[in-house]
mmCIF file of C-alpha atoms in Angstrom:
data_model
loop_
_atom_site.group_PDB
_atom_site.id
_atom_site.type_symbol
_atom_site.label_atom_id
_atom_site.label_comp_id
_atom_site.label_asym_id
_atom_site.label_seq_id
_atom_site.Cartn_x
_atom_site.Cartn_y
_atom_site.Cartn_z
ATOM 1 C CA LEU A 1 11.814 -26.828 -52.676
ATOM 2 C CA PRO A 2 9.593 -29.767 -53.798
ATOM 3 C CA TYR A 3 8.048 -27.442 -56.393
ATOM 4 C CA VAL A 4 11.389 -26.247 -57.839
ATOM 5 C CA SER A 5 13.452 -28.084 -60.440
ATOM 6 C CA ASP A 6 16.411 -27.270 -62.723
ATOM 7 C CA THR A 7 18.275 -28.695 -65.738
ATOM 8 C CA ASP A 8 21.709 -28.071 -67.199
ATOM 9 C CA ASP A 9 22.489 -26.823 -70.724
ATOM 10 C CA SER A 10 22.045 -30.343 -72.078
ATOM 11 C CA GLY A 11 18.626 -30.737 -70.508
ATOM 12 C CA ASN A 12 19.742 -33.127 -67.862
ATOM 13 C CA PRO A 13 18.275 -32.751 -64.315
ATOM 14 C CA SER A 14 20.351 -30.533 -62.030
ATOM 15 C CA SER A 15 20.198 -29.883 -58.280
ATOM 16 C CA ALA A 16 17.772 -27.129 -57.325
ATOM 17 C CA ASP A 17 19.642 -26.386 -54.104
ATOM 18 C CA ASP A 18 21.804 -23.792 -55.861
ATOM 19 C CA LEU A 19 18.884 -21.807 -57.235
ATOM 20 C CA VAL A 20 18.163 -18.329 -55.893
ATOM 21 C CA LEU A 21 14.531 -17.358 -55.397
ATOM 22 C CA ALA A 22 13.180 -13.808 -55.265
ATOM 23 C CA ILE A 23 9.836 -12.020 -55.176
ATOM 24 C CA VAL A 24 9.628 -9.765 -58.216
ATOM 25 C CA ASP A 25 5.992 -8.637 -58.125
ATOM 26 C CA ASN A 26 2.909 -8.387 -55.896
ATOM 27 C CA THR A 27 -0.222 -7.132 -57.640
ATOM 28 C CA ASN A 28 -2.007 -6.131 -54.414
ATOM 29 C CA PRO A 29 0.583 -5.164 -51.764
ATOM 30 C CA GLU A 30 -2.121 -3.601 -49.569
ATOM 31 C CA LEU A 31 -3.723 -7.012 -49.128
ATOM 32 C CA LEU A 32 -0.848 -9.365 -48.362
ATOM 33 C CA ASP A 33 2.664 -9.008 -47.030
ATOM 34 C CA PHE A 34 5.077 -11.604 -48.456
ATOM 35 C CA ASP A 35 8.322 -12.852 -46.972
ATOM 36 C CA LEU A 36 10.608 -15.310 -48.790
ATOM 37 C CA ARG A 37 13.015 -17.222 -46.568
ATOM 38 C CA GLY A 38 15.117 -19.671 -48.545
ATOM 39 C CA PHE A 39 12.618 -21.882 -50.349
ATOM 40 C CA THR A 40 9.701 -21.009 -48.050
ATOM 41 C CA LEU A 41 7.150 -18.344 -48.978
ATOM 42 C CA ASN A 42 5.338 -16.757 -46.011
ATOM 43 C CA TYR A 43 2.458 -14.322 -46.237
ATOM 44 C CA ALA A 44 0.020 -12.525 -43.943
ATOM 45 C CA THR A 45 -2.814 -10.081 -44.402
ATOM 46 C CA MET A 46 -1.958 -6.447 -43.825
ATOM 47 C CA ASP A 47 -5.054 -6.095 -41.636
ATOM 48 C CA ASP A 48 -7.366 -8.410 -39.744
ATOM 49 C CA ASP A 49 -10.331 -7.236 -41.771
ATOM 50 C CA LEU A 50 -9.238 -7.563 -45.416
ATOM 51 C CA ASN A 51 -10.414 -9.695 -48.311
ATOM 52 C CA GLY A 52 -9.573 -9.843 -52.004
ATOM 53 C CA GLU A 53 -7.030 -11.346 -54.379
ATOM 54 C CA THR A 54 -3.393 -10.803 -55.255
ATOM 55 C CA THR A 55 -0.851 -12.439 -57.552
ATOM 56 C CA VAL A 56 2.760 -12.758 -56.516
ATOM 57 C CA THR A 57 5.536 -13.531 -58.990
ATOM 58 C CA ILE A 58 8.441 -15.696 -57.815
ATOM 59 C CA ARG A 59 11.646 -15.800 -59.865
ATOM 60 C CA ALA A 60 14.093 -18.723 -59.730
ATOM 61 C CA SER A 61 17.585 -18.130 -61.111
ATOM 62 C CA ASP A 62 20.708 -20.265 -61.445
ATOM 63 C CA GLY A 63 22.864 -17.233 -62.247
ATOM 64 C CA GLU A 64 22.581 -17.569 -66.005
ATOM 65 C CA GLN A 65 18.920 -18.106 -66.710
ATOM 66 C CA TYR A 66 15.718 -17.569 -64.774
ATOM 67 C CA SER A 67 12.121 -18.626 -64.728
ATOM 68 C CA ASP A 68 9.100 -16.816 -63.252
ATOM 69 C CA GLN A 69 6.116 -18.418 -61.592
ATOM 70 C CA MET A 70 2.908 -16.576 -60.677
ATOM 71 C CA ILE A 71 0.935 -17.613 -57.608
ATOM 72 C CA THR A 72 -2.579 -16.273 -57.020
ATOM 73 C CA ILE A 73 -3.899 -16.072 -53.457
ATOM 74 C CA ALA A 74 -7.511 -15.206 -52.587
ATOM 75 C CA ILE A 75 -8.603 -14.015 -49.138
ATOM 76 C CA ASN A 76 -12.249 -14.840 -48.537
ATOM 77 C CA PRO A 77 -14.404 -12.419 -46.515
ATOM 78 C CA ILE A 78 -15.543 -13.610 -43.100
ATOM 79 C CA ASN A 79 -17.373 -11.823 -40.293
ATOM 80 C CA ASP A 80 -15.177 -10.305 -37.594
ATOM 81 C CA ALA A 81 -16.608 -10.336 -34.096
ATOM 82 C CA PRO A 82 -17.072 -6.981 -32.349
ATOM 83 C CA ARG A 83 -14.143 -5.813 -30.268
ATOM 84 C CA LEU A 84 -13.591 -3.975 -27.008
ATOM 85 C CA ASP A 85 -10.405 -2.018 -26.409
ATOM 86 C CA LEU A 86 -9.836 -2.735 -22.710
ATOM 87 C CA SER A 87 -6.142 -1.822 -22.665
ATOM 88 C CA GLU A 88 -6.863 1.161 -20.430
ATOM 89 C CA TYR A 89 -8.455 -1.081 -17.826
ATOM 90 C CA GLN A 90 -5.727 -3.666 -17.380
ATOM 91 C CA ASN A 91 -4.347 -3.740 -13.803
ATOM 92 C CA LEU A 92 -7.344 -1.716 -12.636
ATOM 93 C CA ARG A 93 -7.483 -0.760 -8.935
ATOM 94 C CA LEU A 94 -10.764 0.180 -7.281
ATOM 95 C CA LYS A 95 -11.504 1.276 -3.732
ATOM 96 C CA VAL A 96 -14.057 -0.694 -1.717
ATOM 97 C CA GLY A 97 -17.507 0.889 -1.896
ATOM 98 C CA THR A 98 -16.724 3.074 -4.917
ATOM 99 C CA GLN A 99 -17.802 2.628 -8.539
ATOM 100 C CA LYS A 100 -15.914 2.491 -11.807
ATOM 101 C CA VAL A 101 -18.028 3.309 -14.861
ATOM 102 C CA ILE A 102 -16.728 2.172 -18.260
ATOM 103 C CA TYR A 103 -18.396 3.829 -21.261
ATOM 104 C CA LEU A 104 -18.650 0.942 -23.700
ATOM 105 C CA SER A 105 -19.536 3.097 -26.714
ATOM 106 C CA GLU A 106 -16.085 4.685 -26.524
ATOM 107 C CA ILE A 107 -14.194 1.385 -26.674
ATOM 108 C CA LEU A 108 -16.515 -0.810 -28.800
ATOM 109 C CA THR A 109 -15.943 -1.387 -32.536
ATOM 110 C CA ASP A 110 -17.428 -3.765 -35.108
ATOM 111 C CA ILE A 111 -15.655 -3.565 -38.455
ATOM 112 C CA ASP A 112 -18.243 -5.756 -40.175
ATOM 113 C CA GLY A 113 -21.401 -4.526 -38.539
ATOM 114 C CA ASP A 114 -23.285 -1.859 -36.634
ATOM 115 C CA VAL A 115 -22.151 -1.340 -33.033
ATOM 116 C CA ASP A 116 -25.751 -0.541 -32.121
ATOM 117 C CA GLU A 117 -26.558 -4.184 -32.805
ATOM 118 C CA VAL A 118 -23.775 -5.469 -30.535
ATOM 119 C CA THR A 119 -24.722 -6.921 -27.164
ATOM 120 C CA VAL A 120 -22.244 -6.583 -24.297
ATOM 121 C CA SER A 121 -22.587 -8.654 -21.136
ATOM 122 C CA ALA A 122 -20.398 -8.930 -18.022
ATOM 123 C CA SER A 123 -20.180 -11.360 -15.130
ATOM 124 C CA ASN A 124 -18.355 -11.777 -11.823
ATOM 125 C CA GLU A 125 -18.610 -14.250 -8.959
ATOM 126 C CA VAL A 126 -20.162 -11.528 -6.782
ATOM 127 C CA PRO A 127 -23.743 -10.973 -8.022
ATOM 128 C CA GLY A 128 -24.430 -7.416 -9.110
ATOM 129 C CA SER A 129 -20.811 -6.304 -8.947
ATOM 130 C CA ALA A 130 -20.456 -6.011 -12.752
ATOM 131 C CA ARG A 131 -23.562 -4.447 -14.316
ATOM 132 C CA VAL A 132 -24.161 -3.482 -17.955
ATOM 133 C CA SER A 133 -26.743 -0.786 -18.591
ATOM 134 C CA PHE A 134 -28.345 -0.983 -22.035
ATOM 135 C CA LEU A 135 -29.831 2.490 -21.591
ATOM 136 C CA ASP A 136 -26.508 4.338 -21.693
ATOM 137 C CA ASN A 137 -24.276 1.421 -22.753
ATOM 138 C CA THR A 138 -22.083 1.487 -19.653
ATOM 139 C CA LEU A 139 -20.405 -1.133 -17.495
ATOM 140 C CA THR A 140 -20.378 -0.355 -13.770
ATOM 141 C CA LEU A 141 -18.006 -2.142 -11.397
ATOM 142 C CA SER A 142 -18.311 -2.033 -7.596
ATOM 143 C CA TRP A 143 -17.448 -4.302 -4.642
ATOM 144 C CA ASP A 144 -17.966 -4.130 -0.884
ATOM 145 C CA GLN A 145 -15.075 -6.457 0.005
ATOM 146 C CA GLU A 146 -11.404 -6.087 -0.829
ATOM 147 C CA GLY A 147 -9.541 -8.667 -2.904
ATOM 148 C CA MET A 148 -8.697 -9.580 -6.490
ATOM 149 C CA GLN A 149 -11.768 -9.806 -8.749
ATOM 150 C CA THR A 150 -11.991 -11.210 -12.294
ATOM 151 C CA VAL A 151 -14.621 -9.791 -14.650
ATOM 152 C CA THR A 152 -15.588 -11.657 -17.836
ATOM 153 C CA ILE A 153 -16.923 -9.434 -20.634
ATOM 154 C CA GLN A 154 -18.508 -10.648 -23.883
ATOM 155 C CA ALA A 155 -19.142 -8.542 -27.005
ATOM 156 C CA GLU A 156 -21.484 -10.348 -29.414
ATOM 157 C CA ASP A 157 -23.190 -9.622 -32.730
ATOM 158 C CA ARG A 158 -25.455 -11.893 -34.820
ATOM 159 C CA TYR A 159 -22.567 -13.991 -36.077
ATOM 160 C CA ASP A 160 -19.736 -14.139 -33.578
ATOM 161 C CA ALA A 161 -18.455 -12.984 -30.191
ATOM 162 C CA ASN A 162 -15.250 -11.945 -28.443
ATOM 163 C CA ILE A 163 -14.700 -12.721 -24.771
ATOM 164 C CA TYR A 164 -12.390 -10.664 -22.554
ATOM 165 C CA THR A 165 -11.310 -10.776 -18.930
ATOM 166 C CA ILE A 166 -10.024 -7.978 -16.732
ATOM 167 C CA VAL A 167 -8.633 -8.333 -13.216
ATOM 168 C CA VAL A 168 -9.553 -5.675 -10.652
ATOM 169 C CA ASP A 169 -7.611 -5.106 -7.439
ATOM 170 C CA VAL A 170 -10.278 -4.042 -4.944
ATOM 171 C CA TYR A 171 -8.613 -2.362 -1.979
ATOM 172 C CA ASP A 172 -9.840 -0.879 1.263
ATOM 173 C CA SER A 173 -6.804 1.283 1.996
ATOM 174 C CA MET A 174 -3.430 2.281 0.644
ATOM 175 C CA PRO A 175 -0.349 0.988 2.468
ATOM 176 C CA LEU A 176 1.078 3.181 5.226
ATOM 177 C CA LEU A 177 4.700 2.726 6.261
ATOM 178 C CA VAL A 178 5.116 2.841 10.047
ATOM 179 C CA GLY A 179 8.511 2.388 11.671
ATOM 180 C CA THR A 180 11.341 3.813 13.699
ATOM 181 C CA GLY A 181 13.414 5.124 10.790
ATOM 182 C CA PRO A 182 13.286 8.529 9.070
ATOM 183 C CA ASP A 183 11.832 7.041 5.872
ATOM 184 C CA ALA A 184 8.626 5.899 7.566
ATOM 185 C CA ASP A 185 5.363 7.698 6.788
ATOM 186 C CA VAL A 186 4.687 7.606 10.532
ATOM 187 C CA ASN A 187 7.783 7.602 12.731
ATOM 188 C CA VAL A 188 7.211 5.944 16.111
ATOM 189 C CA ASP A 189 9.502 5.601 19.123
ATOM 190 C CA VAL A 190 8.616 4.248 22.569
ATOM 191 C CA SER A 191 10.625 5.172 25.657
ATOM 192 C CA ASN A 192 10.515 4.297 29.371
ATOM 193 C CA VAL A 193 9.904 0.638 28.568
ATOM 194 C CA TYR A 194 10.895 -0.794 31.954
ATOM 195 C CA ILE A 195 9.361 -3.104 34.523
ATOM 196 C CA GLY A 196 7.167 -1.047 36.838
ATOM 197 C CA GLU A 197 7.071 1.938 34.478
ATOM 198 C CA THR A 198 4.558 3.418 32.044
ATOM 199 C CA PRO A 199 5.763 3.575 28.419
ATOM 200 C CA GLU A 200 5.711 6.842 26.519
ATOM 201 C CA VAL A 201 5.299 7.198 22.743
ATOM 202 C CA THR A 202 6.803 9.923 20.591
ATOM 203 C CA MET A 203 5.285 10.009 17.108
ATOM 204 C CA PHE A 204 5.796 12.154 14.005
ATOM 205 C CA LEU A 205 3.887 12.242 10.713
ATOM 206 C CA ASN A 206 6.229 12.361 7.720
ATOM 207 C CA LYS A 207 3.752 11.699 4.901
ATOM 208 C CA ASN A 208 3.745 14.839 2.788
ATOM 209 C CA ASP A 209 2.484 13.633 -0.613
ATOM 210 C CA VAL A 210 -1.121 14.037 0.562
ATOM 211 C CA THR A 211 -2.828 16.170 3.193
ATOM 212 C CA ILE A 212 -3.686 13.994 6.188
ATOM 213 C CA THR A 213 -6.778 15.193 8.050
ATOM 214 C CA SER A 214 -7.226 12.320 10.516
ATOM 215 C CA LEU A 215 -4.805 9.998 12.313
ATOM 216 C CA THR A 216 -5.710 7.076 14.586
ATOM 217 C CA THR A 217 -3.429 4.558 16.277
ATOM 218 C CA THR A 218 -4.323 1.313 18.034
ATOM 219 C CA TRP A 219 -2.005 0.011 20.759
ATOM 220 C CA GLN A 220 -1.949 -3.254 22.658
ATOM 221 C CA LEU A 221 -0.289 -4.390 25.879
ATOM 222 C CA CYS A 222 0.637 -8.068 25.730
ATOM 223 C CA ASN A 223 2.928 -10.412 27.610
ATOM 224 C CA ALA A 224 5.518 -12.493 25.798
ATOM 225 C CA LEU A 225 5.451 -15.207 28.474
ATOM 226 C CA THR A 226 1.702 -15.793 28.588
ATOM 227 C CA GLY A 227 0.818 -14.735 25.052
ATOM 228 C CA ILE A 228 -2.138 -12.787 26.435
ATOM 229 C CA CYS A 229 -2.947 -9.256 25.289
ATOM 230 C CA GLN A 230 -4.482 -7.359 28.179
ATOM 231 C CA PHE A 231 -5.369 -3.973 26.703
ATOM 232 C CA ASN A 232 -6.418 -2.639 23.299
ATOM 233 C CA GLN A 233 -6.400 1.159 23.176
ATOM 234 C CA VAL A 234 -7.522 3.303 20.219
ATOM 235 C CA ASN A 235 -6.097 6.834 20.223
ATOM 236 C CA GLU A 236 -7.442 9.682 18.103
ATOM 237 C CA HIS A 237 -4.695 12.244 17.584
ATOM 238 C CA ASP A 238 -5.165 15.992 17.275
ATOM 239 C CA ILE A 239 -4.209 16.519 13.638
ATOM 240 C CA THR A 240 -3.472 20.196 14.259
ATOM 241 C CA GLN A 241 -0.355 19.016 16.126
ATOM 242 C CA LYS A 242 1.083 17.104 13.162
ATOM 243 C CA SER A 243 3.812 19.659 12.558
ATOM 244 C CA LEU A 244 5.022 19.228 16.160
ATOM 245 C CA GLY A 245 4.367 15.531 16.662
ATOM 246 C CA TRP A 246 2.690 13.755 19.544
ATOM 247 C CA THR A 247 3.900 12.450 22.913
ATOM 248 C CA PHE A 248 1.421 10.255 24.773
ATOM 249 C CA ASP A 249 0.729 7.220 26.935
ATOM 250 C CA PRO A 250 -0.209 4.541 24.382
ATOM 251 C CA LEU A 251 -2.537 2.767 26.851
ATOM 252 C CA ASP A 252 -4.120 6.012 28.081
ATOM 253 C CA GLY A 253 -3.637 5.287 31.792
ATOM 254 C CA GLN A 254 -4.932 1.700 31.703
ATOM 255 C CA ILE A 255 -1.587 0.239 32.714
ATOM 256 C CA GLY A 256 -1.970 1.508 36.288
ATOM 257 C CA ASP A 257 0.531 2.616 38.926
ATOM 258 C CA ASN A 258 2.308 -0.738 38.984
ATOM 259 C CA GLY A 259 3.519 -0.238 35.443
ATOM 260 C CA MET A 260 4.639 -2.954 33.059
ATOM 261 C CA ARG A 261 5.323 -6.494 34.242
ATOM 262 C CA ASN A 262 8.306 -8.583 33.259
ATOM 263 C CA MET A 263 8.167 -9.351 29.496
ATOM 264 C CA ASP A 264 5.176 -7.098 28.946
ATOM 265 C CA TYR A 265 5.374 -5.407 25.581
ATOM 266 C CA VAL A 266 3.525 -2.620 23.827
ATOM 267 C CA THR A 267 2.817 -2.942 20.128
ATOM 268 C CA VAL A 268 1.225 -0.654 17.576
ATOM 269 C CA ALA A 269 -1.402 -2.911 16.019
ATOM 270 C CA LYS A 270 -2.954 -0.480 13.564
ATOM 271 C CA VAL A 271 -2.431 3.031 12.208
ATOM 272 C CA VAL A 272 -5.093 4.649 10.016
ATOM 273 C CA ALA A 273 -4.641 7.966 8.218
ATOM 274 C CA ILE A 274 -7.370 9.681 6.200
ATOM 275 C CA ALA A 275 -6.400 12.190 3.503
ATOM 276 C CA SER A 276 -8.328 15.279 2.479
ATOM 277 C CA ASN A 277 -9.401 13.543 -0.748
ATOM 278 C CA GLY A 278 -11.003 10.730 1.269
ATOM 279 C CA GLU A 279 -8.242 8.227 0.545
ATOM 280 C CA LYS A 280 -7.517 5.840 3.396
ATOM 281 C CA PHE A 281 -3.989 4.761 4.337
ATOM 282 C CA GLN A 282 -3.494 1.921 6.785
ATOM 283 C CA TYR A 283 -0.789 -0.005 8.622
ATOM 284 C CA GLN A 284 -1.842 -3.233 10.325
ATOM 285 C CA ASP A 285 0.808 -5.541 11.742
ATOM 286 C CA SER A 286 2.351 -6.711 14.998
ATOM 287 C CA ASN A 287 6.038 -6.504 14.149
ATOM 288 C CA LEU A 288 6.679 -3.245 15.995
ATOM 289 C CA LYS A 289 6.918 -4.047 19.698
ATOM 290 C CA TRP A 290 8.823 -2.780 22.722
ATOM 291 C CA THR A 291 9.406 -5.228 25.604
ATOM 292 C CA ALA A 292 10.055 -4.535 29.301
ATOM 293 C CA GLU A 293 12.865 -6.899 30.308
ATOM 294 C CA GLU A 294 14.554 -4.964 33.124
ATOM 295 C CA GLU A 295 13.799 -2.361 35.743
ATOM 296 C CA VAL A 296 14.524 1.283 35.141
ATOM 297 C CA PRO A 297 18.254 2.004 35.553
ATOM 298 C CA GLY A 298 19.080 3.866 38.774
ATOM 299 C CA PRO A 299 21.463 6.809 39.064
ATOM 300 C CA GLU A 300 24.256 4.383 40.001
ATOM 301 C CA THR A 301 24.406 3.291 36.334
ATOM 302 C CA MET A 302 24.402 6.828 34.929
ATOM 303 C CA THR A 303 27.126 9.292 34.058
ATOM 304 C CA VAL A 304 27.307 12.564 35.985
ATOM 305 C CA GLU A 305 25.717 14.350 33.033
ATOM 306 C CA GLU A 306 22.841 11.862 32.965
ATOM 307 C CA VAL A 307 22.318 12.216 36.730
ATOM 308 C CA ASP A 308 22.257 16.011 36.407
ATOM 309 C CA ALA A 309 19.657 15.686 33.646
ATOM 310 C CA LEU A 310 17.605 13.354 35.847
ATOM 311 C CA ILE A 311 17.695 15.826 38.733
ATOM 312 C CA ALA A 312 16.604 18.648 36.433
ATOM 313 C CA THR A 313 13.663 16.537 35.294
ATOM 314 C CA LEU A 314 12.742 15.676 38.882
ATOM 315 C CA ASP A 315 12.928 19.340 39.903
ATOM 316 C CA ALA A 316 10.543 20.268 37.105
ATOM 317 C CA GLU A 317 8.128 17.487 38.088
ATOM 318 C CA ILE A 318 8.318 18.513 41.756
ATOM 319 C CA LYS A 319 7.549 22.125 40.930
ATOM 320 C CA SER A 320 4.618 21.146 38.722
ATOM 321 C CA LEU A 321 3.217 18.834 41.397
ATOM 322 C CA GLU A 322 3.567 21.502 44.094
ATOM 323 C CA GLU A 323 1.508 23.890 41.972
ATOM 324 C CA ARG A 324 -1.129 21.225 41.524
ATOM 325 C CA ILE A 325 -1.255 20.464 45.273
ATOM 326 C CA SER A 326 -1.789 24.128 46.053
ATOM 327 C CA GLN A 327 -5.055 23.994 44.093
ATOM 328 C CA LEU A 328 -6.381 20.806 45.688
ATOM 329 C CA GLU A 329 -8.656 20.558 48.695
ATOM 330 C CA GLU A 330 -6.738 19.375 51.739
ATOM 331 C CA GLY A 331 -7.936 16.007 52.926
ATOM 332 C CA SER A 332 -9.350 14.991 49.555
ATOM 333 C CA THR A 333 -8.269 11.754 47.895
ATOM 334 C CA ALA A 334 -6.556 13.652 45.098
ATOM 335 C CA TYR A 335 -4.680 15.761 47.648
ATOM 336 C CA THR A 336 -3.465 12.714 49.581
ATOM 337 C CA GLU A 337 -2.327 10.930 46.418
ATOM 338 C CA ALA A 338 -0.522 14.028 45.160
ATOM 339 C CA VAL A 339 1.359 14.428 48.461
ATOM 340 C CA ALA A 340 2.422 10.784 48.292
ATOM 341 C CA ASP A 341 3.674 11.303 44.748
ATOM 342 C CA LEU A 342 5.562 14.373 45.902
ATOM 343 C CA GLU A 343 7.310 12.369 48.624
ATOM 344 C CA ASP A 344 8.321 9.755 46.032
ATOM 345 C CA LEU A 345 9.808 12.423 43.787
ATOM 346 C CA GLU A 346 11.736 13.921 46.719
ATOM 347 C CA SER A 347 13.055 10.477 47.572
ATOM 348 C CA ASP A 348 14.178 9.903 43.983
ATOM 349 C CA ARG A 349 15.889 13.287 43.970
ATOM 350 C CA ALA A 350 17.699 12.569 47.223
ATOM 351 C CA GLU A 351 18.956 9.263 45.832
ATOM 352 C CA ALA A 352 20.167 10.923 42.646
ATOM 353 C CA CYS A 353 21.993 13.605 44.618
ATOM 354 C CA GLU A 354 24.186 10.906 46.130
ATOM 355 C CA TYR A 355 25.898 10.552 42.743
ATOM 356 C CA THR A 356 26.505 14.210 41.950
ATOM 357 C CA THR A 357 26.667 17.627 43.565
ATOM 358 C CA CYS A 358 23.215 19.068 44.099
ATOM 359 C CA ASP A 359 22.381 22.680 44.744
ATOM 360 C CA GLU A 360 21.020 23.207 48.221
ATOM 361 C CA ALA A 361 17.285 23.337 48.030
ATOM 362 C CA SER A 362 14.458 23.084 50.479
ATOM 363 C CA SER A 363 12.411 19.929 50.465
ATOM 364 C CA ALA A 364 9.175 19.864 48.589
ATOM 365 C CA ILE A 365 7.308 19.802 51.882
ATOM 366 C CA THR A 366 9.079 22.983 53.027
ATOM 367 C CA ASP A 367 8.502 24.683 49.682
ATOM 368 C CA ALA A 368 4.874 23.723 49.823
ATOM 369 C CA THR A 369 4.521 25.194 53.294
ATOM 370 C CA GLU A 370 6.110 28.449 52.180
ATOM 371 C CA GLY A 371 3.688 28.482 49.310
ATOM 372 C CA GLY A 372 0.795 28.631 51.754
ATOM 373 C CA MET A 373 0.029 24.934 52.177
ATOM 374 C CA ASP A 374 -0.236 23.395 55.627
ATOM 375 C CA ILE A 375 1.099 19.861 55.141
ATOM 376 C CA MET A 376 1.653 17.652 58.164
ATOM 377 C CA VAL A 377 3.761 14.529 57.824
ATOM 378 C CA ILE A 378 3.315 12.071 60.668
ATOM 379 C CA GLY A 379 5.852 9.283 61.081
ATOM 380 C CA ILE A 380 4.584 6.069 62.572
#
């Protein structure tokens, strides 16, 4: 507006605010792009690497008459620094111990010079983790520890340089979802969590997007009152059973015959799955825990159906134990312990039968005798 003026028909000064400006010509439209907004003329080069000259003609009109003004703009040539197209490597993720090779020749350009004369260097806080090879013009990235890493890359010719940074997420394993719901990659449930009892884990593998070839779980037994973790058990699971699932003692017998104490809890501390492509998936937390706060419910708290189910389970355990006793050497420690266990099962069955109608059956001792075992029970 300071450069625009107007007069009326008598030659007297008139306000320029009512004038209309327009661009009527641009002699080199491939060089500059013009934009007229009100009384402000804006322009920009069509490319970052252009030079030359253009003349733009601006017309001012009051509706009756007009006047044209030519403006010449020259763009001087300057050297453009070499460039690296690192768009493909933004948000890069790299596994610990593996390498990422970036072929610099494929992403390096120098509009004003020869790329063979460009020097590329790279740096990172971990020495040797970002290495440029001048033999094949490659950048190799590799780390031995997980974490976020920033790499600074410089592309330089004789006149100027461009500096870039890329951030690399270095990971050791992919996340593995472990929980009690159906959406978990590994579904875990723990039963028989009572004072004096041994917990039992039922586990299923639901991760189907990759082929899992190895599965390991780590379990701990801790006490909520003392804060002390007594056992740390690593279990390797037979992967051929993944279609059926696994049922197991998470502490692998370490808990002993006395079972869990009051406020003891079992927790799955870590789950590691290895895929056929070598990818590692891992869960590591302590949020999943099962706490023993009461003793196992007796048959007096059960429905008739639950008591019948308990008796059926006891009968199966009694039969299995009888078969085992028949193969043991009489008088051996294993034989004596098995007979004691058999008596406990018979006692539990007798107690359960007080709350339902049991079929008449011989005692385990009698059955064992009929099976060819000579068992003597002496009361003192």
